[in-house]
Short mmCIF file of C-alpha atoms in Angstrom, two decimals:
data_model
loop_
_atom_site.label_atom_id
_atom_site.label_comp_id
_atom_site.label_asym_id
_atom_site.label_seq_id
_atom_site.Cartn_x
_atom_site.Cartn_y
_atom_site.Cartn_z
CA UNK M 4 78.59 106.84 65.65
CA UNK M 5 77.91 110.18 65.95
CA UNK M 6 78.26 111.41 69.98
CA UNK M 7 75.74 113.60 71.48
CA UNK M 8 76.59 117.17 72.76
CA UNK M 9 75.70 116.20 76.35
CA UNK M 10 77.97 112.96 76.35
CA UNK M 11 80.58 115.23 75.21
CA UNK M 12 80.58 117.41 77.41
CA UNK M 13 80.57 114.80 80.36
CA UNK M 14 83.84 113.64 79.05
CA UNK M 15 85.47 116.68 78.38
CA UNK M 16 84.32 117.78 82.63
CA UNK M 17 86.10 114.18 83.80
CA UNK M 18 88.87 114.63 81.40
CA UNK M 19 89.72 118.33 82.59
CA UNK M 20 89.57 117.24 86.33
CA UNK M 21 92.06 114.45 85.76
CA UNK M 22 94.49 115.95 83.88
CA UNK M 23 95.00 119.00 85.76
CA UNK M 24 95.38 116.69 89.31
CA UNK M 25 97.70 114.89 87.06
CA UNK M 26 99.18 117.89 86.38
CA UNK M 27 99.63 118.82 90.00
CA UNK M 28 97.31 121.27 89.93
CA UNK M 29 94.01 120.74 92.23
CA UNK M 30 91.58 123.21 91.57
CA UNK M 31 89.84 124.61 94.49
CA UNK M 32 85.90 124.08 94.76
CA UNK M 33 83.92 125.06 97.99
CA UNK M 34 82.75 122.13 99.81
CA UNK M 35 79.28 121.18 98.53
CA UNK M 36 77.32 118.27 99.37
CA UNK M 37 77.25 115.25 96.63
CA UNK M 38 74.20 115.10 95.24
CA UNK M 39 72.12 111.58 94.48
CA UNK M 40 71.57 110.65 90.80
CA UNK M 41 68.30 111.64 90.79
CA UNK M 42 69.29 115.31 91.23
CA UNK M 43 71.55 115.34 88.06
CA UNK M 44 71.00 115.61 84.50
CA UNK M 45 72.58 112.83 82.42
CA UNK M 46 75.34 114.71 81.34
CA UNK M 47 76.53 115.00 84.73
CA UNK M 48 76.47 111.75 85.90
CA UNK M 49 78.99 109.09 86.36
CA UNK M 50 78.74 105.73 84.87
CA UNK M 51 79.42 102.32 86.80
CA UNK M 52 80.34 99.10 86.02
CA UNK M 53 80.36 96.54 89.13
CA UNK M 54 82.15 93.34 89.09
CA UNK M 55 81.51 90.47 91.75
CA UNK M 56 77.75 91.42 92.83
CA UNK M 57 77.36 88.83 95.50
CA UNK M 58 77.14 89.41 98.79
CA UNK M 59 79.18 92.72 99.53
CA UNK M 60 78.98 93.41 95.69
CA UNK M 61 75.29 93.90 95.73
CA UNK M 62 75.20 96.15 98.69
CA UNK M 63 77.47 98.59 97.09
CA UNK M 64 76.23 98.17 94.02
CA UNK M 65 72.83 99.51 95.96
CA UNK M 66 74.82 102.01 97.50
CA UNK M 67 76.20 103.18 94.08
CA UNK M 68 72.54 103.47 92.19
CA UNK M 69 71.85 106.53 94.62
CA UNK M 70 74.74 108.65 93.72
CA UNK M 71 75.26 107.66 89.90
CA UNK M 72 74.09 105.41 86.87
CA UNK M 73 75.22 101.58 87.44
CA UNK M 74 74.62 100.63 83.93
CA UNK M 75 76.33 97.27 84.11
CA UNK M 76 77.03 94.39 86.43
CA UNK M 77 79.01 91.34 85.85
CA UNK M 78 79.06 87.60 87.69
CA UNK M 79 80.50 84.31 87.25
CA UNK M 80 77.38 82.95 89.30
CA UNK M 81 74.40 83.91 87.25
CA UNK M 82 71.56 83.09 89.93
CA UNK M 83 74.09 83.85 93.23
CA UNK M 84 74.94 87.37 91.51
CA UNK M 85 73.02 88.42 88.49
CA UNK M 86 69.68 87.23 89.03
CA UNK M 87 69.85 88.59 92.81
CA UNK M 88 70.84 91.72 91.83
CA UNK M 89 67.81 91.86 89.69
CA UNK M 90 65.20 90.84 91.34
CA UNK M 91 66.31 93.15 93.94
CA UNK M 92 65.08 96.43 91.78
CA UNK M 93 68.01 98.62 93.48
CA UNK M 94 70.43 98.80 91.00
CA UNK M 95 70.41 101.12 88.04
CA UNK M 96 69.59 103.85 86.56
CA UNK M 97 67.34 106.62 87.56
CA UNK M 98 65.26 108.11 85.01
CA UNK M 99 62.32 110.33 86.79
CA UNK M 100 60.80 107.76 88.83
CA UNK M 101 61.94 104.91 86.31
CA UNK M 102 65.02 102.30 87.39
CA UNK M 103 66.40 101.02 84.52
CA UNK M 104 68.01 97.86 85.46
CA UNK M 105 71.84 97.59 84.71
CA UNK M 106 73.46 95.31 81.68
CA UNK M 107 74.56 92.31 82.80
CA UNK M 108 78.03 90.11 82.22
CA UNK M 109 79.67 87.19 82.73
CA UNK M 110 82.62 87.83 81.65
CA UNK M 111 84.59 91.23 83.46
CA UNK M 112 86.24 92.23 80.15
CA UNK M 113 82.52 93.52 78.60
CA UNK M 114 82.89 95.88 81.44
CA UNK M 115 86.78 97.16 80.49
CA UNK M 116 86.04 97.44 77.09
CA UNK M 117 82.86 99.69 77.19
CA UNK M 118 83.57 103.40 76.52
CA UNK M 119 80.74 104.87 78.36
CA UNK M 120 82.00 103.38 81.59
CA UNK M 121 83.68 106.09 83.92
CA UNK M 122 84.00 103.96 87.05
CA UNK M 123 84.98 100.06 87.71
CA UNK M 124 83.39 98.51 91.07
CA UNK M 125 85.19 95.13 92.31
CA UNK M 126 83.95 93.16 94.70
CA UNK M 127 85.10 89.31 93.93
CA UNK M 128 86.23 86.87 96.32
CA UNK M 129 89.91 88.47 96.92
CA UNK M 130 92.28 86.40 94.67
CA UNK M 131 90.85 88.35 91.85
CA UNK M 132 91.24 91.55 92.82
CA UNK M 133 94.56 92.37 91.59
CA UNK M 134 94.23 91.42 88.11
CA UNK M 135 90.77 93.41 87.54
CA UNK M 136 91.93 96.28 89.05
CA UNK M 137 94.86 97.00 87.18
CA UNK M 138 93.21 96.02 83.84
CA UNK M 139 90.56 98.50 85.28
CA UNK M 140 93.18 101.37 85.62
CA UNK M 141 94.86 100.14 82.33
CA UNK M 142 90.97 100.94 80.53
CA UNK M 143 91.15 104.38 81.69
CA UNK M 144 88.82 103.64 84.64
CA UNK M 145 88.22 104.95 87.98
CA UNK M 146 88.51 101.38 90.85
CA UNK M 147 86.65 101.72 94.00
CA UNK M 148 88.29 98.11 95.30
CA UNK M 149 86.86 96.01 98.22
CA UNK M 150 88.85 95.10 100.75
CA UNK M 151 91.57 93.42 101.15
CA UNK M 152 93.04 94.76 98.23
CA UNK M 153 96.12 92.29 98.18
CA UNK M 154 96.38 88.50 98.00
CA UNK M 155 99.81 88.68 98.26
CA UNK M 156 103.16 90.83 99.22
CA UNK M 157 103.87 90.31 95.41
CA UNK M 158 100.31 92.21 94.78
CA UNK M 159 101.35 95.29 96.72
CA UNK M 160 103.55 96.35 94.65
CA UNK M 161 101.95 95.23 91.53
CA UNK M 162 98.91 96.99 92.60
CA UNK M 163 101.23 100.17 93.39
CA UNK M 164 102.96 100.21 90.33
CA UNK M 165 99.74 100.27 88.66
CA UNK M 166 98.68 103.56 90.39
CA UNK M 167 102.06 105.36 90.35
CA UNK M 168 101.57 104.58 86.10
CA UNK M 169 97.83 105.79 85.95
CA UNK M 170 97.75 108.42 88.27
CA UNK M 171 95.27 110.00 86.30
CA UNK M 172 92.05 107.76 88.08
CA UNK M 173 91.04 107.38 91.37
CA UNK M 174 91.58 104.82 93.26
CA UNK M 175 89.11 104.23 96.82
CA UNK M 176 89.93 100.72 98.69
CA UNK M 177 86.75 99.81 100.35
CA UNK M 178 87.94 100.55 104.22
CA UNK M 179 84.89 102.13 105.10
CA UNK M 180 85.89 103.08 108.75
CA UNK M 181 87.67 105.72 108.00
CA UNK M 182 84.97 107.76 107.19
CA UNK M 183 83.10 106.85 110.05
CA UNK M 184 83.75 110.34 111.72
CA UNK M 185 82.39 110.11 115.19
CA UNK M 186 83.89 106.70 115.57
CA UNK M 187 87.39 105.59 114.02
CA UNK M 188 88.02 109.22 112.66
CA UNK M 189 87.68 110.56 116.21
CA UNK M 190 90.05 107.74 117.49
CA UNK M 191 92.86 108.51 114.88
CA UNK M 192 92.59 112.47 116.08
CA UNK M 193 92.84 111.70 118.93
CA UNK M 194 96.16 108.93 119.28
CA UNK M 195 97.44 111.50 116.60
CA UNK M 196 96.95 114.52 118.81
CA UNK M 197 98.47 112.93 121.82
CA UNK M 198 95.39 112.70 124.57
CA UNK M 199 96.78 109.00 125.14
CA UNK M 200 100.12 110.12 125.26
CA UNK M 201 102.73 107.92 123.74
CA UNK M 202 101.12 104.88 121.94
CA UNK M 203 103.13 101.86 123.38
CA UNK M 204 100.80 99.16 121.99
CA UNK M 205 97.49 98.36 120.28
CA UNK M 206 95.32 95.36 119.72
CA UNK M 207 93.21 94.82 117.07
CA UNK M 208 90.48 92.13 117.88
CA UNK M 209 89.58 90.96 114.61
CA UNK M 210 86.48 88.44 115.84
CA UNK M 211 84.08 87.33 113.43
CA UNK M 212 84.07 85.65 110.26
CA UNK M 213 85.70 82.34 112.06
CA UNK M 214 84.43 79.33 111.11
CA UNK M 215 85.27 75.52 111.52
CA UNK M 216 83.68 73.60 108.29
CA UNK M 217 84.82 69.88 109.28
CA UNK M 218 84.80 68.04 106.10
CA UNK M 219 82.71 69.62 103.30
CA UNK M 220 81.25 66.96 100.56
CA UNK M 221 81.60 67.14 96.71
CA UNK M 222 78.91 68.66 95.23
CA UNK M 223 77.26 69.00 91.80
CA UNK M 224 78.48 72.27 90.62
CA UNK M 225 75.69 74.44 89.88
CA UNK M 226 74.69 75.61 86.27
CA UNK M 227 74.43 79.20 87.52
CA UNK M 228 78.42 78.63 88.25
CA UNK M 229 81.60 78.66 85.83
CA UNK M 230 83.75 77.14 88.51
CA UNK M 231 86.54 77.43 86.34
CA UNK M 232 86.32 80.83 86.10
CA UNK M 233 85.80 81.58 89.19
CA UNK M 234 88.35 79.02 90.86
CA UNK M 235 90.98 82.21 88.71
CA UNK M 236 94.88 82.16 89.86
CA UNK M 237 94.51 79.65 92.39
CA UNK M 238 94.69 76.14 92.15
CA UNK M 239 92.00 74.12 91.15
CA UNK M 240 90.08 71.97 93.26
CA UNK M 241 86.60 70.03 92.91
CA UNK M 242 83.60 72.18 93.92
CA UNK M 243 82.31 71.43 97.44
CA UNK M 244 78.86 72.34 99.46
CA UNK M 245 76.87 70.69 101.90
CA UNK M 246 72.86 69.71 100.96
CA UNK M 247 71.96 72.05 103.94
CA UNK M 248 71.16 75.76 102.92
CA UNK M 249 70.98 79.18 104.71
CA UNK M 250 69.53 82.35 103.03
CA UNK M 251 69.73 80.95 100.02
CA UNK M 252 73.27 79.11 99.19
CA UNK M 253 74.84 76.24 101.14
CA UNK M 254 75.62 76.00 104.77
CA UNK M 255 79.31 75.58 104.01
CA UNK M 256 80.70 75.47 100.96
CA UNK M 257 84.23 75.93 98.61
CA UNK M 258 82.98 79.00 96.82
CA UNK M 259 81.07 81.92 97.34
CA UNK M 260 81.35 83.97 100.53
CA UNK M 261 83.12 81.53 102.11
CA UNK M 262 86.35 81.36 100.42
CA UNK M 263 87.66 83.79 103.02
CA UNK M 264 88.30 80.63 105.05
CA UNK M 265 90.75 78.92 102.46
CA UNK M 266 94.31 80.39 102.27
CA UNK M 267 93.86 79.32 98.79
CA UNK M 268 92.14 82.36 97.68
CA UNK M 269 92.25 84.82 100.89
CA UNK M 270 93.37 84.91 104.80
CA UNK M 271 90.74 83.93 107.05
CA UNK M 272 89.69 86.68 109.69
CA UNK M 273 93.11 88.40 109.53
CA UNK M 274 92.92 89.56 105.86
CA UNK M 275 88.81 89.34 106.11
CA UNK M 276 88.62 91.84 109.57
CA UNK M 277 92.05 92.99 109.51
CA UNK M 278 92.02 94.53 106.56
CA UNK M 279 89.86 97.18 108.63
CA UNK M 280 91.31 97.20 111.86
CA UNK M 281 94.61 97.16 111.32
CA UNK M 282 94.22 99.92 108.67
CA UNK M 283 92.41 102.52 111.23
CA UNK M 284 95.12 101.41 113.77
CA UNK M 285 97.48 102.53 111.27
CA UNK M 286 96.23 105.66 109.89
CA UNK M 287 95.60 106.52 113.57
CA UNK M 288 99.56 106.23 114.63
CA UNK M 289 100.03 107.85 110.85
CA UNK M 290 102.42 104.84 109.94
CA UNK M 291 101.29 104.60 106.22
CA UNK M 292 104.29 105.95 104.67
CA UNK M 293 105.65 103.03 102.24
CA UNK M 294 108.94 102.50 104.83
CA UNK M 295 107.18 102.25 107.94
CA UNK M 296 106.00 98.86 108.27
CA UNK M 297 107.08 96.25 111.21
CA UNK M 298 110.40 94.44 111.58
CA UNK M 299 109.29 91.16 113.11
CA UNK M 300 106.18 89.18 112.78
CA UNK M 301 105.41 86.13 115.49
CA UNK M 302 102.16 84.36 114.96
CA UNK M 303 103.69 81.03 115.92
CA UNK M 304 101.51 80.89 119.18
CA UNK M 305 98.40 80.26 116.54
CA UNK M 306 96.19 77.16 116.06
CA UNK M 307 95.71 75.88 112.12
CA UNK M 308 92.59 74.08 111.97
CA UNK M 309 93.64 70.99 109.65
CA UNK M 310 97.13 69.55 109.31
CA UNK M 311 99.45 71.57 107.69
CA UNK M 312 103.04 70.63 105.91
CA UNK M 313 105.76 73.87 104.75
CA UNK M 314 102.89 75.89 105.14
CA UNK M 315 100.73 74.03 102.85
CA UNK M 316 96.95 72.52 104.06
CA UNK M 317 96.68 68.79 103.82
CA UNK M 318 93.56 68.37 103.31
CA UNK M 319 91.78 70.53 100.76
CA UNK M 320 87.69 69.52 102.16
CA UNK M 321 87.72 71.73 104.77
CA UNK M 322 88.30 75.37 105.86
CA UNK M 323 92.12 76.00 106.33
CA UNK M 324 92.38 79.77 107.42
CA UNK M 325 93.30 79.83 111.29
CA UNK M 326 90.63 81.10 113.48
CA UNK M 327 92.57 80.54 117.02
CA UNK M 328 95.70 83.34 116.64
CA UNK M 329 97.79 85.81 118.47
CA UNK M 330 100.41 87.78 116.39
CA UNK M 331 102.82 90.16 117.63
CA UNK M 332 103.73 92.66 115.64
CA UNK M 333 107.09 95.12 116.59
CA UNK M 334 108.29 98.00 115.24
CA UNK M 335 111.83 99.34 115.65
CA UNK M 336 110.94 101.72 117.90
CA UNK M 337 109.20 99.42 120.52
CA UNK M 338 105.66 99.45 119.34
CA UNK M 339 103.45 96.38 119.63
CA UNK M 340 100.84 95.79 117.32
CA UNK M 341 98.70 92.89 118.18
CA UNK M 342 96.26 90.85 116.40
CA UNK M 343 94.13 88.50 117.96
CA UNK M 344 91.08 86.49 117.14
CA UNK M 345 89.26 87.41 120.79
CA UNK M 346 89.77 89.78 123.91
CA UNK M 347 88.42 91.18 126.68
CA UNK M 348 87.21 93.87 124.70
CA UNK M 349 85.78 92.39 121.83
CA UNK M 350 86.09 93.50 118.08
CA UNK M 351 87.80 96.51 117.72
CA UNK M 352 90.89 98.39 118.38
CA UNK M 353 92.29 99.32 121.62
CA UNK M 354 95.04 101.80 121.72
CA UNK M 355 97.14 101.75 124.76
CA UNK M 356 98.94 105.13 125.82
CA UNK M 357 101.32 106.23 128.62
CA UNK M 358 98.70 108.36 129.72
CA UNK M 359 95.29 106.33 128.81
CA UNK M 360 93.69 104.45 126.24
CA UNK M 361 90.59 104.27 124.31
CA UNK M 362 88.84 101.16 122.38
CA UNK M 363 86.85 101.83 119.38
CA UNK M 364 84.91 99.23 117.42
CA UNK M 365 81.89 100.20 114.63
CA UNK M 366 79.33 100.80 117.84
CA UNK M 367 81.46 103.04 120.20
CA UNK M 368 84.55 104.77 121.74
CA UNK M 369 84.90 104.37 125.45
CA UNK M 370 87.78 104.71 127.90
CA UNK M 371 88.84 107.97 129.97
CA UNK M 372 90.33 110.42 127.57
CA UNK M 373 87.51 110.32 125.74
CA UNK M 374 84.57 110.47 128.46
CA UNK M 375 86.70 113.32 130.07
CA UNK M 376 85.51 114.71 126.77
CA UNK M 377 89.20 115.33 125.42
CA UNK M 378 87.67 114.67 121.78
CA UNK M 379 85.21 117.94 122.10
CA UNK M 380 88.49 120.16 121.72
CA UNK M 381 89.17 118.80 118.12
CA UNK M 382 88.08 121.05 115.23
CA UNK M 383 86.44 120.89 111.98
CA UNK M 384 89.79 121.73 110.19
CA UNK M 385 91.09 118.97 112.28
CA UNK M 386 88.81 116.48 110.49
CA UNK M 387 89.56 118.26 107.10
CA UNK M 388 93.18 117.40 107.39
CA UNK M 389 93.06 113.93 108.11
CA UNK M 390 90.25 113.72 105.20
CA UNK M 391 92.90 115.08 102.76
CA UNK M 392 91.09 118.77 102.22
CA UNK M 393 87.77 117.21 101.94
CA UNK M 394 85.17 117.29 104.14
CA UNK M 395 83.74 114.28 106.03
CA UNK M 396 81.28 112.35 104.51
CA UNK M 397 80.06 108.85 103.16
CA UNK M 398 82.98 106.52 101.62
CA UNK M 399 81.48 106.29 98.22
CA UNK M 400 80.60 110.18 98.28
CA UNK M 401 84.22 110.60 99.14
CA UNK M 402 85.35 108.67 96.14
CA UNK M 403 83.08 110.62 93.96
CA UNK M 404 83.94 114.16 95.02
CA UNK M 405 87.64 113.05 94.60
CA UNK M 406 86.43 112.28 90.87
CA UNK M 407 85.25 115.29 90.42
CA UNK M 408 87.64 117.72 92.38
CA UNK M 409 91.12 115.75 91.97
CA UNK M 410 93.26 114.58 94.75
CA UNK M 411 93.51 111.75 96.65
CA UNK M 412 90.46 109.77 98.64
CA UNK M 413 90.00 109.32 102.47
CA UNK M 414 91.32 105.28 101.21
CA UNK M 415 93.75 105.50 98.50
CA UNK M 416 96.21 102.61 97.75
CA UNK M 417 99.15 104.15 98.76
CA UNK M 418 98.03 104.46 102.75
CA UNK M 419 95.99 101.02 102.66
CA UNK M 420 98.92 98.91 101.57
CA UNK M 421 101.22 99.11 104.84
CA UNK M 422 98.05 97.42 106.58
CA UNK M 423 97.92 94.86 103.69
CA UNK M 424 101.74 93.93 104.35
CA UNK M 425 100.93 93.27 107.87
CA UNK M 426 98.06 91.03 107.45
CA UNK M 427 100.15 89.35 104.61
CA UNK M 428 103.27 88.85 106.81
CA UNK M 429 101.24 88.13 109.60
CA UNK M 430 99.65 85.06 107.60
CA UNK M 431 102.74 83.89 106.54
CA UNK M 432 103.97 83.30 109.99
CA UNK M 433 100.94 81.62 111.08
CA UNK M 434 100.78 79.52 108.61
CA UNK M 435 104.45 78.31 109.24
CA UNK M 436 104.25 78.36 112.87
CA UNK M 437 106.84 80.75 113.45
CA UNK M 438 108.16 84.52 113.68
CA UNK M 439 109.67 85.93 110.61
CA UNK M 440 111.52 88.96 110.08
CA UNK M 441 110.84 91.59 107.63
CA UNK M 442 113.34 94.23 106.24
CA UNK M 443 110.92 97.53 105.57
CA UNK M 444 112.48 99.71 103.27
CA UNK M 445 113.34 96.52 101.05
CA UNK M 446 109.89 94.58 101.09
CA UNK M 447 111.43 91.41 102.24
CA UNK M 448 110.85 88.73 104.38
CA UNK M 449 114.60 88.00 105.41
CA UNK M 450 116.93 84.74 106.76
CA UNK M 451 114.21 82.49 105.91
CA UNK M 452 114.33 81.54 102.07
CA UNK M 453 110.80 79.18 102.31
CA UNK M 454 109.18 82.35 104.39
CA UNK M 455 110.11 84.58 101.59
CA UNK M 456 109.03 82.07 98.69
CA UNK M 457 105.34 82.97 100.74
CA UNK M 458 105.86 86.77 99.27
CA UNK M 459 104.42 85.70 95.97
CA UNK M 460 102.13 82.20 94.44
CA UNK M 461 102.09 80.83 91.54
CA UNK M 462 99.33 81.52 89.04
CA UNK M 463 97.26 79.37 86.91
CA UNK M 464 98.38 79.73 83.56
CA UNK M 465 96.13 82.49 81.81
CA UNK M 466 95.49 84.16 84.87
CA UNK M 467 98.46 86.48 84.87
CA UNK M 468 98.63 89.64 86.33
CA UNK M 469 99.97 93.11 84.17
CA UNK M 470 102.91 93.85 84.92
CA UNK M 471 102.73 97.78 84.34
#
């Protein structure tokens, strides 16, 4: 089929941009705003594809229709995903006052395989994040990835190998707080510029997202749901959710939203909230480097909420993730890093310094340095460094200027993965009830062969993962 001159020249504009960032060569373009969709002609605008448009999903996928054309979505729950996503008339694509609503899939492959599709969402329960994302990158597309990004230790480095081999797209992890510029950007300037002195420890309170189930029933699986399908790498087990219903789904239930509770197919509240916090803890003390991670892990003083056996649940009818924990993490130099379900301070991230500390959670800094106003005497180019050259703005604007001006965004894989090892080792240890230790430069759990078999799982046969 014959292209059109616009669609054309929208490729050839993408395909310049990426090739000369590939190239090492960023071209410079004065900062400009990003404008919606409705402010460009269709040759200029990018073309989405989101996968997993449940909860999170659909909200980004909303978030999306205002800066580009979503012009697909794709769901293994038809009525959970699809059919919410279109009766909620904000996702699309703008024409003049027109939404078109988007194509819809149930399989994520439609998605890979159309040409016309510059830019992969994911937003699936986490066990599946992996595997479309690298398939994504292998397509030629761009990934903007919910968090966490990682199931596993093994997935880190799959998941880096991936990027390192298709450096060409860009790749945003969903860690919103860091652009969140007058909250958890401010903090990071601030450890990083030294008004708290030396950092000698930091706790991130992780709350929310804990639940206790008690035992969950089989259920009927629904005929909006291919359980199979969804159920992916992990191991199968019989569908469960209770009669009651909240906002539309069950009160508890194996499945949707709330497989963040079953190690099966995520890591409770410390993969779930962690993923956040300890990221902006990290990029604050600017230990993101690939070699800078922790040497010892204790989360043995946790609480597992069913009986547990070599780190295995014993009971598969209720929720397994811990919600009761307190993990030290140490560094080689003497940092702690703490993670704990509930504190004093509540959710958020207190960093402690030799000569104060702050807390910062998604509502407000306070502590002295920064109502002695320390943070006034930090600069726009201050802000522009730690953004990478860009200026601050919205996470999805981010990932679209990086798009279209090369370089790196404010969340790129590289810098979100140290976070993702500690949430990943720090699971491990809970869910043996003891420390481990972790070589580092090597990526190994080591003197503990059954701690180290944790680094990777077994996958369901068909469900394998490129190995790029």
């Amino acid at each position: 089929m014959k292209e059109n001159r616009s669609e054309v020249s929208r490729r050839n504009f993408l395909k310049t941009g990426s090739v000369l960032a590939a190239a090492g060569f960023v071209p410079y373009f004065a900062p400009v705003r990003v404008r919606s969709a409705e402010e460009l002609p269709p040759s200029d605008r990018l073309r989405l594809g989101f996968i997993g448009v449940g909860n999170m999903g659909l909200l980004d996928a909303i978030e999306f229709t205002s800066l580009l054309d979503v012009v697909a979505v794709c769901d293994v729950d038809s009525d959970y995903g699809l059919a919410r996503t279109l009766a909620s008339k904000s996702v699309g694509v703008h024409r003049g006052d027109e939404l078109i609503p988007p194509d819809t899939y149930k399989y994520y492959q439609k998605i890979l395989d159309r040409d016309d599709i510059d830019i992969v969402g994911i937003a699936t329960p986490d066990h599946w994040h992996v595997k479309i994302a690298i398939e994504a990158l292998m397509a030629g597309k761009h990934v903007f990835c919910q968090k966490p990004l990682t199931l596993t230790l093994e997935e880190n480095q799959l998941i880096r190998n991936a990027c390192d081999k298709y450096n060409k797209q860009v790749f945003q992890v969903g860690t919103q707080q860091r652009s969140m510029k007058g909250l958890f950007a401010t903090a990071a300037l601030m450890v990083r510029k030294g008004m708290l002195g030396k950092i000698q420890r930091v706790v991130c309170d992780v709350t929310g997202n804990s639940h206790v189930s008690g035992p969950i029933p089989e259920a009927p699986v629904p005929d909006s749901l291919d359980w199979d399908l969804w159920t992916g790498q992990a191991p199968v087990f019989p569908y469960r959710a209770t009669k009651e219903m909240k906002n539309g789904r069950p009160l508890m239930a194996r499945g949707n939203f709330f497989f963040r509770f079953f190690y099966e197919y995520a890591g409770g509240s410390i993969t779930d909230w962690g993923a956040h916090h300890v990221d902006s803890a990290l990029w604050a003390l600017d230990r993101q480097e690939s070699d800078s991670g922790p040497i010892a892990i204790d989360g043995s003083k946790s609480v597992l909420p069913v009986p547990f056996k070599d780190g295995y649940p014993l009971v598969s009818n209720e929720y397994n993730a811990s919600r009761e924990f307190n993990v030290v993490v140490k560094y080689a130099d003497g940092l702690e890093l703490v993670l704990v379900n509930h504190s004093d301070a509540t959710n958020g991230i207190l960093f402690e310094g030799d000569q104060g500390r702050i807390h910062v959670n998604r509502g407000r800094i306070k502590g002295k340095p920064y109502e002695d106003k320390l943070h006034e005497t930090m600069t726009e180019s201050d802000f522009k460094l730690l953004y990478k050259g860009k200026p601050c703005e919205g996470h999805k604007q981010n990932f679209i200027r990086t798009i279209r001006e090369g370089g790196l965004p404010v969340s790129d894989v590289y810098s979100n993965l140290p976070s993702m090892e500690i949430c990943h080792l720090s699971t491990i240890s809970i869910r043996l009830q003891r420390p481990i230790t972790w070589d580092p430069v090597g990526k190994r759990i080591t003197g503990d062969d059954q701690a180290a078999s944790f680094q990777s799982r077994p996958r369901r046969d068909g469900y394998d993962i490129p190995q790029v």
